[in-house]
């Protein structure tokens, strides 16, 4: 996972981000229902993904993915930078 996060930050920097951070989310959920003391349903789920936040041209961009491959993470980082570059910067809004 460390390599994927590093790849995401490297991609964001190459695309023009001045700052970037990556957050990994790994969620596990278990649900149990009972009725009259009997088990009704029992389910379990698990999901993992990452989010990339960047600062480019004075604006923030964010993207997330569950495609945990080098290509998927690089595409996510590129999308975050593209979003930031297509938003008006905070400094421009004050002018």
N, CA, C and O atoms as a Tinker XYZ file with bonds, in Angstrom:
   380  protein
     1  N      0.833000   -1.191000    0.000000    73     2
     2  CA     0.000000    0.000000    0.000000    64     1     3
     3  C      0.879000    1.256000    0.000000    63     2     4     5
     4  O      0.546000    2.261000   -0.628000    81     3
     5  N      1.998000    1.179000    0.712000    73     3     6
     6  CA     2.914000    2.319000    0.770000    64     5     7
     7  C      3.363000    2.716000   -0.630000    63     6     8     9
     8  O      3.405000    3.902000   -0.959000    81     7
     9  N      3.701000    1.721000   -1.462000    73     7    10
    10  CA     4.144000    1.999000   -2.829000    64     9    11
    11  C      3.058000    2.688000   -3.638000    63    10    12    13
    12  O      3.351000    3.587000   -4.426000    81    11
    13  N      1.799000    2.276000   -3.453000    73    11    14
    14  CA     0.700000    2.904000   -4.187000    64    13    15
    15  C      0.517000    4.360000   -3.759000    63    14    16    17
    16  O      0.273000    5.227000   -4.598000    81    15
    17  N      0.635000    4.626000   -2.472000    73    15    18
    18  CA     0.504000    6.000000   -1.978000    64    17    19
    19  C      1.633000    6.874000   -2.511000    63    18    20    21
    20  O      1.403000    8.014000   -2.915000    81    19
    21  N      2.846000    6.343000   -2.511000    73    19    22
    22  CA     3.986000    7.084000   -3.054000    64    21    23
    23  C      3.797000    7.346000   -4.533000    63    22    24    25
    24  O      4.111000    8.434000   -5.017000    81    23
    25  N      3.287000    6.359000   -5.259000    73    23    26
    26  CA     3.008000    6.517000   -6.680000    64    25    27
    27  C      1.974000    7.627000   -6.915000    63    26    28    29
    28  O      2.110000    8.421000   -7.846000    81    27
    29  N      0.952000    7.673000   -6.073000    73    27    30
    30  CA    -0.075000    8.706000   -6.199000    64    29    31
    31  C      0.524000   10.099000   -6.004000    63    30    32    33
    32  O      0.232000   11.016000   -6.771000    81    31
    33  N      1.350000   10.251000   -4.991000    73    31    34
    34  CA     1.958000   11.560000   -4.731000    64    33    35
    35  C      2.934000   11.954000   -5.841000    63    34    36    37
    36  O      2.992000   13.119000   -6.235000    81    35
    37  N      3.693000   10.991000   -6.338000    73    35    38
    38  CA     4.616000   11.279000   -7.446000    64    37    39
    39  C      3.859000   11.720000   -8.688000    63    38    40    41
    40  O      4.264000   12.664000   -9.366000    81    39
    41  N      2.758000   11.037000   -8.988000    73    39    42
    42  CA     1.939000   11.394000  -10.153000    64    41    43
    43  C      1.363000   12.791000   -9.993000    63    42    44    45
    44  O      1.381000   13.587000  -10.932000    81    43
    45  N      0.852000   13.091000   -8.804000    73    43    46
    46  CA     0.274000   14.417000   -8.564000    64    45    47
    47  C      1.326000   15.507000   -8.751000    63    46    48    49
    48  O      1.042000   16.548000   -9.344000    81    47
    49  N      2.523000   15.276000   -8.256000    73    47    50
    50  CA     3.600000   16.259000   -8.400000    64    49    51
    51  C      3.968000   16.456000   -9.870000    63    50    52    53
    52  O      4.158000   17.585000  -10.322000    81    51
    53  N      4.065000   15.353000  -10.609000    73    51    54
    54  CA     4.386000   15.450000  -12.040000    64    53    55
    55  C      3.312000   16.199000  -12.822000    63    54    56    57
    56  O      3.613000   16.849000  -13.823000    81    55
    57  N      2.073000   16.111000  -12.375000    73    55    58
    58  CA     0.958000   16.788000  -13.054000    64    57    59
    59  C      0.828000   18.250000  -12.649000    63    58    60    61
    60  O      0.017000   18.983000  -13.216000    81    59
    61  N      1.634000   18.683000  -11.657000    73    59    62
    62  CA     1.629000   20.101000  -11.309000    64    61    63
    63  C      1.113000   20.442000   -9.932000    63    62    64    65
    64  O      0.885000   21.619000   -9.650000    81    63
    65  N      0.918000   19.478000   -9.069000    73    63    66
    66  CA     0.435000   19.769000   -7.723000    64    65    67
    67  C      1.573000   20.307000   -6.859000    63    66    68    69
    68  O      2.688000   19.787000   -6.898000    81    67
    69  N      1.288000   21.339000   -6.088000    73    67    70
    70  CA     2.262000   21.897000   -5.158000    64    69    71
    71  C      2.232000   21.144000   -3.830000    63    70    72    73
    72  O      3.211000   21.155000   -3.083000    81    71
    73  N      1.115000   20.497000   -3.542000    73    71    74
    74  CA     0.933000   19.754000   -2.291000    64    73    75
    75  C      0.010000   18.578000   -2.580000    63    74    76    77
    76  O     -0.854000   18.663000   -3.453000    81    75
    77  N      0.189000   17.498000   -1.861000    73    75    78
    78  CA    -0.725000   16.366000   -1.996000    64    77    79
    79  C     -0.687000   15.504000   -0.756000    63    78    80    81
    80  O      0.348000   15.387000   -0.099000    81    79
    81  N     -1.821000   14.899000   -0.436000    73    79    82
    82  CA    -1.848000   13.895000    0.620000    64    81    83
    83  C     -2.780000   12.763000    0.198000    63    82    84    85
    84  O     -3.714000   12.951000   -0.582000    81    83
    85  N     -2.494000   11.598000    0.735000    73    83    86
    86  CA    -3.248000   10.394000    0.406000    64    85    87
    87  C     -3.771000    9.793000    1.701000    63    86    88    89
    88  O     -3.045000    9.700000    2.691000    81    87
    89  N     -5.025000    9.390000    1.687000    73    87    90
    90  CA    -5.622000    8.734000    2.852000    64    89    91
    91  C     -6.200000    7.396000    2.419000    63    90    92    93
    92  O     -6.949000    7.307000    1.446000    81    91
    93  N     -5.843000    6.378000    3.151000    73    91    94
    94  CA    -6.326000    5.038000    2.871000    64    93    95
    95  C     -7.447000    4.710000    3.845000    63    94    96    97
    96  O     -7.319000    4.930000    5.049000    81    95
    97  N     -8.537000    4.187000    3.320000    73    95    98
    98  CA    -9.674000    3.775000    4.149000    64    97    99
    99  C     -9.877000    2.279000    3.987000    63    98   100   101
   100  O    -10.016000    1.778000    2.871000    81    99
   101  N     -9.895000    1.578000    5.096000    73    99   102
   102  CA   -10.164000    0.149000    5.107000    64   101   103
   103  C    -11.316000   -0.072000    6.077000    63   102   104   105
   104  O    -11.150000    0.059000    7.290000    81   103
   105  N    -12.474000   -0.405000    5.543000    73   103   106
   106  CA   -13.676000   -0.533000    6.361000    64   105   107
   107  C    -14.156000   -1.974000    6.405000    63   106   108   109
   108  O    -14.225000   -2.652000    5.380000    81   107
   109  N    -14.484000   -2.426000    7.592000    73   107   110
   110  CA   -15.098000   -3.737000    7.788000    64   109   111
   111  C    -16.398000   -3.523000    8.542000    63   110   112   113
   112  O    -16.453000   -2.773000    9.517000    81   111
   113  N    -17.432000   -4.186000    8.081000    73   111   114
   114  CA   -18.736000   -4.011000    8.714000    64   113   115
   115  C    -19.398000   -5.374000    8.892000    63   114   116   117
   116  O    -19.370000   -6.214000    7.993000    81   115
   117  N    -19.986000   -5.576000   10.049000    73   115   118
   118  CA   -20.746000   -6.786000   10.335000    64   117   119
   119  C    -22.133000   -6.388000   10.813000    63   118   120   121
   120  O    -22.286000   -5.505000   11.657000    81   119
   121  N    -23.127000   -7.043000   10.268000    73   119   122
   122  CA   -24.512000   -6.774000   10.656000    64   121   123
   123  C    -25.176000   -8.064000   11.115000    63   122   124   125
   124  O    -25.035000   -9.113000   10.486000    81   123
   125  N    -25.888000   -7.966000   12.203000    73   123   126
   126  CA   -26.603000   -9.112000   12.758000    64   125   127
   127  C    -27.971000   -8.626000   13.193000    63   126   128   129
   128  O    -28.087000   -7.649000   13.932000    81   127
   129  N    -28.998000   -9.307000   12.734000    73   127   130
   130  CA   -30.346000   -8.975000   13.180000    64   129   131
   131  C    -30.948000  -10.211000   13.836000    63   130   132   133
   132  O    -30.677000  -11.347000   13.446000    81   131
   133  N    -31.758000   -9.955000   14.824000    73   131   134
   134  CA   -32.455000  -11.049000   15.501000    64   133   135
   135  C    -33.937000  -10.718000   15.593000    63   134   136   137
   136  O    -34.342000   -9.556000   15.597000    81   135
   137  N    -34.722000  -11.773000   15.666000    73   135   138
   138  CA   -36.163000  -11.615000   15.856000    64   137   139
   139  C    -36.627000  -12.756000   16.754000    63   138   140   141
   140  O    -36.438000  -13.928000   16.429000    81   139
   141  N    -37.220000  -12.414000   17.858000    73   139   142
   142  CA   -37.690000  -13.405000   18.829000    64   141   143
   143  C    -36.565000  -14.342000   19.266000    63   142   144   145
   144  O    -36.773000  -15.545000   19.423000    81   143
   145  N    -35.377000  -13.779000   19.460000    73   143   146
   146  CA   -34.251000  -14.564000   19.940000    64   145   147
   147  C    -33.567000  -15.418000   18.879000    63   146   148   149
   148  O    -32.619000  -16.139000   19.193000    81   147
   149  N    -34.017000  -15.357000   17.655000    73   147   150
   150  CA   -33.427000  -16.131000   16.570000    64   149   151
   151  C    -32.661000  -15.197000   15.628000    63   150   152   153
   152  O    -33.071000  -14.063000   15.381000    81   151
   153  N    -31.547000  -15.701000   15.114000    73   151   154
   154  CA   -30.780000  -14.910000   14.151000    64   153   155
   155  C    -31.581000  -14.773000   12.870000    63   154   156   157
   156  O    -32.016000  -15.761000   12.279000    81   155
   157  N    -31.770000  -13.519000   12.451000    73   155   158
   158  CA   -32.495000  -13.258000   11.201000    64   157   159
   159  C    -31.537000  -13.211000   10.031000    63   158   160   161
   160  O    -31.625000  -14.020000    9.107000    81   159
   161  N    -30.631000  -12.268000   10.077000    73   159   162
   162  CA   -29.631000  -12.145000    9.012000    64   161   163
   163  C    -28.272000  -11.894000    9.638000    63   162   164   165
   164  O    -28.147000  -11.295000   10.706000    81   163
   165  N    -27.283000  -12.363000    8.948000    73   163   166
   166  CA   -25.905000  -12.157000    9.356000    64   165   167
   167  C    -25.134000  -11.835000    8.086000    63   166   168   169
   168  O    -25.130000  -12.621000    7.139000    81   167
   169  N    -24.479000  -10.673000    8.068000    73   167   170
   170  CA   -23.716000  -10.302000    6.875000    64   169   171
   171  C    -22.427000   -9.610000    7.289000    63   170   172   173
   172  O    -22.304000   -9.052000    8.380000    81   171
   173  N    -21.489000   -9.671000    6.382000    73   171   174
   174  CA   -20.181000   -9.061000    6.609000    64   173   175
   175  C    -19.711000   -8.460000    5.301000    63   174   176   177
   176  O    -19.871000   -9.064000    4.240000    81   175
   177  N    -19.132000   -7.272000    5.372000    73   175   178
   178  CA   -18.600000   -6.642000    4.164000    64   177   179
   179  C    -17.269000   -5.973000    4.492000    63   178   180   181
   180  O    -16.975000   -5.650000    5.643000    81   179
   181  N    -16.491000   -5.781000    3.461000    73   179   182
   182  CA   -15.185000   -5.149000    3.603000    64   181   183
   183  C    -14.930000   -4.317000    2.353000    63   182   184   185
   184  O    -15.219000   -4.754000    1.239000    81   183
   185  N    -14.391000   -3.122000    2.541000    73   183   186
   186  CA   -14.029000   -2.287000    1.396000    64   185   187
   187  C    -12.738000   -1.540000    1.716000    63   186   188   189
   188  O    -12.451000   -1.212000    2.868000    81   187
   189  N    -11.980000   -1.288000    0.674000    73   187   190
   190  CA   -10.728000   -0.556000    0.835000    64   189   191
   191  C    -10.557000    0.358000   -0.371000    63   190   192   193
   192  O    -10.873000   -0.012000   -1.502000    81   191
   193  N    -10.060000    1.540000   -0.112000    73   191   194
   194  CA    -9.828000    2.506000   -1.180000    64   193   195
   195  C     -8.960000    3.625000   -0.660000    63   194   196   197
   196  O     -8.548000    3.627000    0.500000    81   195
   197  N     -8.687000    4.574000   -1.530000    73   195   198
   198  CA    -7.894000    5.721000   -1.093000    64   197   199
   199  C     -8.402000    6.992000   -1.730000    63   198   200   201
   200  O     -8.995000    6.988000   -2.809000    81   199
   201  N     -8.149000    8.080000   -1.028000    73   199   202
   202  CA    -8.513000    9.407000   -1.495000    64   201   203
   203  C     -7.254000   10.252000   -1.622000    63   202   204   205
   204  O     -6.331000   10.138000   -0.816000    81   203
   205  N     -7.227000   11.093000   -2.636000    73   203   206
   206  CA    -6.073000   11.941000   -2.897000    64   205   207
   207  C     -6.536000   13.392000   -2.929000    63   206   208   209
   208  O     -7.437000   13.756000   -3.685000    81   207
   209  N     -5.903000   14.212000   -2.095000    73   207   210
   210  CA    -6.207000   15.645000   -2.048000    64   209   211
   211  C     -4.962000   16.387000   -2.499000    63   210   212   213
   212  O     -3.860000   16.106000   -2.028000    81   211
   213  N     -5.137000   17.335000   -3.413000    73   211   214
   214  CA    -3.998000   18.084000   -3.940000    64   213   215
   215  C     -4.311000   19.578000   -3.963000    63   214   216   217
   216  O     -5.467000   20.001000   -3.941000    81   215
   217  N     -3.242000   20.348000   -4.007000    73   215   218
   218  CA    -3.326000   21.790000   -4.191000    64   217   219
   219  C     -2.546000   22.112000   -5.462000    63   218   220   221
   220  O     -1.343000   21.863000   -5.545000    81   219
   221  N     -3.243000   22.666000   -6.447000    73   219   222
   222  CA    -2.611000   23.018000   -7.717000    64   221   223
   223  C     -3.200000   24.337000   -8.207000    63   222   224   225
   224  O     -4.417000   24.524000   -8.194000    81   223
   225  N     -2.344000   25.235000   -8.633000    73   223   226
   226  CA    -2.772000   26.562000   -9.107000    64   225   227
   227  C     -3.612000   27.292000   -8.066000    63   226   228   229
   228  O     -4.509000   28.057000   -8.421000    81   227
   229  N     -3.332000   27.065000   -6.785000    73   227   230
   230  CA    -4.032000   27.767000   -5.717000    64   229   231
   231  C     -5.408000   27.227000   -5.390000    63   230   232   233
   232  O     -6.141000   27.845000   -4.619000    81   231
   233  N     -5.779000   26.086000   -5.960000    73   231   234
   234  CA    -7.099000   25.505000   -5.697000    64   233   235
   235  C     -6.944000   24.044000   -5.286000    63   234   236   237
   236  O     -5.961000   23.385000   -5.623000    81   235
   237  N     -7.941000   23.557000   -4.547000    73   235   238
   238  CA    -7.933000   22.175000   -4.073000    64   237   239
   239  C     -8.662000   21.265000   -5.050000    63   238   240   241
   240  O     -9.642000   21.658000   -5.684000    81   239
   241  N     -8.164000   20.050000   -5.153000    73   239   242
   242  CA    -8.833000   19.013000   -5.923000    64   241   243
   243  C     -8.817000   17.718000   -5.126000    63   242   244   245
   244  O     -7.882000   17.459000   -4.369000    81   243
   245  N     -9.842000   16.915000   -5.296000    73   243   246
   246  CA    -9.937000   15.649000   -4.580000    64   245   247
   247  C    -10.515000   14.590000   -5.497000    63   246   248   249
   248  O    -11.429000   14.860000   -6.276000    81   247
   249  N     -9.978000   13.384000   -5.399000    73   247   250
   250  CA   -10.524000   12.230000   -6.111000    64   249   251
   251  C    -10.270000   10.998000   -5.257000    63   250   252   253
   252  O     -9.363000   10.979000   -4.425000    81   251
   253  N    -11.085000    9.970000   -5.475000    73   251   254
   254  CA   -10.904000    8.720000   -4.730000    64   253   255
   255  C    -11.117000    7.540000   -5.661000    63   254   256   257
   256  O    -11.737000    7.658000   -6.718000    81   255
   257  N    -10.587000    6.400000   -5.241000    73   255   258
   258  CA   -10.703000    5.198000   -6.055000    64   257   259
   259  C    -10.650000    3.950000   -5.197000    63   258   260   261
   260  O    -10.122000    3.954000   -4.085000    81   259
   261  N    -11.207000    2.893000   -5.739000    73   259   262
   262  CA   -11.034000    1.575000   -5.138000    64   261   263
   263  C    -10.227000    0.673000   -6.078000    63   262   264   265
   264  O    -10.072000   -0.521000   -5.821000    81   263
   265  N     -9.723000    1.246000   -7.153000    73   263   266
   266  CA    -8.842000    0.519000   -8.080000    64   265   267
   267  C     -7.414000    0.615000   -7.547000    63   266   268   269
   268  O     -6.705000    1.576000   -7.845000    81   267
   269  N     -6.998000   -0.352000   -6.781000    73   267   270
   270  CA    -5.712000   -0.297000   -6.096000    64   269   271
   271  C     -4.611000   -0.971000   -6.918000    63   270   272   273
   272  O     -3.997000   -1.955000   -6.507000    81   271
   273  N     -4.396000   -0.389000   -8.096000    73   271   274
   274  CA    -3.287000   -0.770000   -8.967000    64   273   275
   275  C     -2.495000    0.494000   -9.256000    63   274   276   277
   276  O     -2.978000    1.598000   -9.008000    81   275
   277  N     -1.293000    0.344000   -9.773000    73   275   278
   278  CA    -0.492000    1.535000  -10.115000    64   277   279
   279  C     -1.250000    2.423000  -11.093000    63   278   280   281
   280  O     -1.259000    3.646000  -10.953000    81   279
   281  N     -1.883000    1.806000  -12.078000    73   279   282
   282  CA    -2.616000    2.570000  -13.093000    64   281   283
   283  C     -3.843000    3.254000  -12.492000    63   282   284   285
   284  O     -4.125000    4.413000  -12.796000    81   283
   285  N     -4.571000    2.533000  -11.639000    73   283   286
   286  CA    -5.765000    3.106000  -11.024000    64   285   287
   287  C     -5.451000    4.269000  -10.112000    63   286   288   289
   288  O     -6.159000    5.277000  -10.116000    81   287
   289  N     -4.397000    4.137000   -9.333000    73   287   290
   290  CA    -4.001000    5.191000   -8.403000    64   289   291
   291  C     -3.445000    6.394000   -9.167000    63   290   292   293
   292  O     -3.708000    7.536000   -8.791000    81   291
   293  N     -2.685000    6.154000  -10.224000    73   291   294
   294  CA    -2.157000    7.254000  -11.034000    64   293   295
   295  C     -3.295000    8.014000  -11.704000    63   294   296   297
   296  O     -3.264000    9.243000  -11.768000    81   295
   297  N     -4.293000    7.300000  -12.201000    73   295   298
   298  CA    -5.447000    7.961000  -12.822000    64   297   299
   299  C     -6.199000    8.805000  -11.803000    63   298   300   301
   300  O     -6.657000    9.903000  -12.120000    81   299
   301  N     -6.326000    8.301000  -10.589000    73   299   302
   302  CA    -6.997000    9.039000   -9.520000    64   301   303
   303  C     -6.237000   10.325000   -9.186000    63   302   304   305
   304  O     -6.841000   11.388000   -9.044000    81   303
   305  N     -4.917000   10.224000   -9.061000    73   303   306
   306  CA    -4.098000   11.408000   -8.765000    64   305   307
   307  C     -4.204000   12.431000   -9.883000    63   306   308   309
   308  O     -4.306000   13.630000   -9.622000    81   307
   309  N     -4.181000   11.967000  -11.126000    73   307   310
   310  CA    -4.312000   12.876000  -12.273000    64   309   311
   311  C     -5.660000   13.577000  -12.255000    63   310   312   313
   312  O     -5.755000   14.765000  -12.562000    81   311
   313  N     -6.698000   12.838000  -11.895000    73   311   314
   314  CA    -8.030000   13.429000  -11.822000    64   313   315
   315  C     -8.097000   14.501000  -10.733000    63   314   316   317
   316  O     -8.706000   15.550000  -10.942000    81   315
   317  N     -7.484000   14.253000   -9.585000    73   315   318
   318  CA    -7.484000   15.239000   -8.504000    64   317   319
   319  C     -6.802000   16.531000   -8.952000    63   318   320   321
   320  O     -7.296000   17.624000   -8.675000    81   319
   321  N     -5.677000   16.405000   -9.638000    73   319   322
   322  CA    -4.959000   17.589000  -10.124000    64   321   323
   323  C     -5.796000   18.306000  -11.182000    63   322   324   325
   324  O     -5.873000   19.535000  -11.179000    81   323
   325  N     -6.411000   17.566000  -12.068000    73   323   326
   326  CA    -7.253000   18.176000  -13.103000    64   325   327
   327  C     -8.408000   18.953000  -12.480000    63   326   328   329
   328  O     -8.736000   20.051000  -12.931000    81   327
   329  N     -9.019000   18.392000  -11.454000    73   327   330
   330  CA   -10.113000   19.085000  -10.757000    64   329   331
   331  C     -9.609000   20.389000  -10.150000    63   330   332   333
   332  O    -10.262000   21.427000  -10.265000    81   331
   333  N     -8.456000   20.334000   -9.511000    73   331   334
   334  CA    -7.893000   21.546000   -8.897000    64   333   335
   335  C     -7.589000   22.605000   -9.951000    63   334   336   337
   336  O     -7.868000   23.786000   -9.741000    81   335
   337  N     -7.029000   22.199000  -11.064000    73   335   338
   338  CA    -6.649000   23.161000  -12.103000    64   337   339
   339  C     -7.853000   23.788000  -12.799000    63   338   340   341
   340  O     -7.734000   24.862000  -13.388000    81   339
   341  N     -8.997000   23.138000  -12.739000    73   339   342
   342  CA   -10.190000   23.674000  -13.385000    64   341   343
   343  C    -11.111000   24.415000  -12.423000    63   342   344   345
   344  O    -12.219000   24.802000  -12.795000    81   343
   345  N    -10.658000   24.613000  -11.195000    73   343   346
   346  CA   -11.418000   25.386000  -10.228000    64   345   347
   347  C    -10.754000   26.758000  -10.079000    63   346   348   349
   348  O     -9.532000   26.872000  -10.170000    81   347
   349  N    -11.549000   27.777000   -9.853000    73   347   350
   350  CA   -10.926000   29.085000   -9.595000    64   349   351
   351  C    -10.155000   29.040000   -8.282000    63   350   352   353
   352  O    -10.619000   28.449000   -7.307000    81   351
   353  N     -8.994000   29.654000   -8.254000    73   351   354
   354  CA    -8.191000   29.625000   -7.036000    64   353   355
   355  C     -8.809000   30.506000   -5.964000    63   354   356   357
   356  O     -9.579000   31.418000   -6.262000    81   355
   357  N     -8.464000   30.225000   -4.719000    73   355   358
   358  CA    -8.956000   31.013000   -3.583000    64   357   359
   359  C     -8.470000   32.452000   -3.694000    63   358   360   361
   360  O     -9.201000   33.386000   -3.365000    81   359
   361  N     -7.228000   32.631000   -4.161000    73   359   362
   362  CA    -6.672000   33.973000   -4.278000    64   361   363
   363  C     -7.382000   34.782000   -5.362000    63   362   364   365
   364  O     -7.582000   35.986000   -5.200000    81   363
   365  N     -7.763000   34.138000   -6.462000    73   363   366
   366  CA    -8.459000   34.840000   -7.541000    64   365   367
   367  C     -9.839000   35.281000   -7.084000    63   366   368   369
   368  O    -10.322000   36.332000   -7.505000    81   367
   369  N    -10.479000   34.495000   -6.228000    73   367   370
   370  CA   -11.815000   34.846000   -5.744000    64   369   371
   371  C    -11.782000   36.079000   -4.868000    63   370   372   373
   372  O    -12.782000   36.794000   -4.796000    81   371
   373  N    -10.670000   36.362000   -4.194000    73   371   374
   374  CA   -10.567000   37.529000   -3.312000    64   373   375
   375  C    -10.318000   38.812000   -4.093000    63   374   376   377
   376  O    -10.544000   39.903000   -3.571000    81   375
   377  N     -9.857000   38.699000   -5.337000    73   375   378
   378  CA    -9.542000   39.898000   -6.128000    64   377   379
   379  C    -10.766000   40.588000   -6.647000    63   378   380
   380  O    -10.658000   41.609000   -7.327000    81   379
